[in-house]
Short mmCIF file of C-alpha atoms in Angstrom, two decimals:
data_model
loop_
_atom_site.label_atom_id
_atom_site.label_comp_id
_atom_site.label_asym_id
_atom_site.label_seq_id
_atom_site.Cartn_x
_atom_site.Cartn_y
_atom_site.Cartn_z
CA MET A 1 -47.94 45.45 30.60
CA ARG A 2 -45.84 48.40 32.81
CA ARG A 3 -43.77 45.92 34.69
CA LEU A 4 -43.07 44.50 31.29
CA ILE A 5 -42.17 47.78 30.04
CA PHE A 6 -39.87 48.42 32.74
CA LEU A 7 -38.36 45.14 33.49
CA LEU A 8 -36.93 45.13 29.42
CA PRO A 9 -34.61 48.19 29.88
CA LEU A 10 -33.83 46.95 33.16
CA VAL A 11 -33.02 43.55 31.94
CA ILE A 12 -30.81 45.24 29.28
CA ILE A 13 -29.10 47.70 31.16
CA ILE A 14 -27.97 44.90 33.42
CA GLY A 15 -26.88 42.72 30.58
CA THR A 16 -24.59 45.50 29.21
CA ILE A 17 -23.08 45.76 32.76
CA PHE A 18 -22.83 42.23 33.37
CA PHE A 19 -21.99 40.65 29.47
CA GLU A 20 -19.45 42.10 27.15
CA THR A 21 -22.28 41.31 23.93
CA GLU A 22 -21.88 40.57 20.23
CA VAL A 23 -23.39 40.77 17.38
CA ASN A 24 -22.59 37.05 15.69
CA ILE A 25 -24.91 36.00 12.93
CA PHE A 26 -24.42 32.03 12.45
CA VAL A 27 -27.33 29.52 11.04
CA THR A 28 -27.27 26.38 10.71
CA LEU A 29 -29.13 24.30 8.94
CA PRO A 30 -30.12 20.31 10.02
CA LYS A 31 -27.64 17.97 8.06
CA LYS A 32 -25.71 15.20 8.61
CA ILE A 33 -21.80 14.94 9.44
CA GLU A 34 -19.91 12.08 9.49
CA LYS A 35 -16.97 11.38 11.60
CA SER A 36 -13.97 9.59 12.37
CA ASP A 37 -15.19 6.90 15.36
CA LEU A 38 -13.06 8.15 18.14
CA ASN A 39 -12.82 4.78 20.39
CA GLN A 40 -11.76 3.17 16.98
CA GLU A 41 -9.21 5.64 16.60
CA ASN A 42 -8.17 5.90 20.02
CA LEU A 43 -7.30 1.72 19.95
CA PHE A 44 -5.63 2.29 16.21
CA PHE A 45 -2.98 5.20 18.36
CA GLU A 46 -2.59 2.89 21.08
CA CYS A 47 -1.60 0.11 18.86
CA VAL A 48 1.14 2.95 17.14
CA ASN A 49 2.21 3.54 19.86
CA ALA A 50 3.00 0.08 21.38
CA LYS A 51 4.15 -1.01 17.77
CA ASP A 52 6.31 2.57 18.34
CA LYS A 53 7.76 1.16 21.82
CA ILE A 54 9.21 -2.17 20.36
CA ILE A 55 10.82 -0.29 17.09
CA HIS A 56 12.47 1.98 18.84
CA ALA A 57 14.00 -0.87 21.45
CA GLN A 58 14.70 -3.10 18.75
CA THR A 59 16.18 -0.59 16.51
CA PHE A 60 18.46 1.20 19.26
CA SER A 61 19.65 -2.02 21.01
CA SER A 62 20.97 -3.34 17.45
CA ILE A 63 22.13 -0.37 15.55
CA ASP A 64 24.89 2.24 16.57
CA ASN A 65 24.60 4.70 13.57
CA PRO A 66 22.03 7.08 14.45
CA ASP A 67 21.60 8.10 10.27
CA VAL A 68 20.87 4.19 9.77
CA GLN A 69 18.74 4.43 12.86
CA ARG A 70 16.71 7.11 11.37
CA GLU A 71 15.84 5.61 8.16
CA VAL A 72 14.84 2.53 9.67
CA LEU A 73 12.88 4.09 12.44
CA SER A 74 10.73 5.96 9.66
CA ALA A 75 10.47 2.94 7.43
CA LYS A 76 9.23 0.97 10.45
CA LYS A 77 7.38 3.29 11.57
CA ASN A 78 5.24 3.81 8.33
CA GLN A 79 5.02 -0.35 8.53
CA ALA A 80 3.32 -0.07 11.25
CA LEU A 81 0.80 2.72 10.78
CA LEU A 82 -0.06 0.59 7.83
CA GLU A 83 -0.16 -2.46 10.02
CA CYS A 84 -2.73 -1.27 12.52
CA ARG A 85 -5.24 0.78 10.30
CA ASP A 86 -5.21 -2.95 8.99
CA ILE A 87 -6.02 -4.16 12.25
CA TYR A 88 -8.00 -1.06 12.90
CA PRO A 89 -10.22 0.53 10.05
CA VAL A 90 -11.39 4.22 9.91
CA LYS A 91 -15.11 3.77 10.63
CA MET A 92 -17.24 6.88 9.99
CA THR A 93 -20.27 7.81 12.20
CA VAL A 94 -22.84 9.93 11.37
CA ILE A 95 -23.96 12.65 13.39
CA ASN A 96 -27.69 14.31 12.83
CA GLN A 97 -26.58 18.07 13.41
CA SER A 98 -29.77 19.98 14.09
CA PHE A 99 -31.09 23.64 13.36
CA GLU A 100 -29.22 26.23 14.96
CA ILE A 101 -29.66 30.03 14.88
CA ASN A 102 -27.21 32.09 16.99
CA ILE A 103 -27.29 35.89 16.98
CA PHE A 104 -25.70 37.20 20.08
CA ASP A 105 -22.53 35.96 22.10
CA PHE A 106 -22.46 36.81 25.44
CA LYS A 107 -19.25 36.85 27.36
CA TYR A 108 -18.84 37.50 31.12
CA ARG A 109 -17.00 40.03 32.06
CA TYR A 110 -15.77 39.75 35.82
#
């Protein structure tokens, strides 16, 4: 018991020397969170980028007017987004978030 009485203040003193301590009371109850599937989203963005490269190459090689280029790029980009979303629809994955409690935040000083 004497060691505990001696060690507890020592740990607190050393902790305050080496760490900045902030009180941040945060409690999270268990729940289910839906997130979009990262692999599916990566495939979607790869599809959009591939189609975007083709759209740019075709537009810049066939149209000289910058205003018309901008309009054509915008229209074809929206069409490419819709086509790629049809190919790679949004998939939601369920993540079980566990019970979490946080009272103190420690930041290393040095």
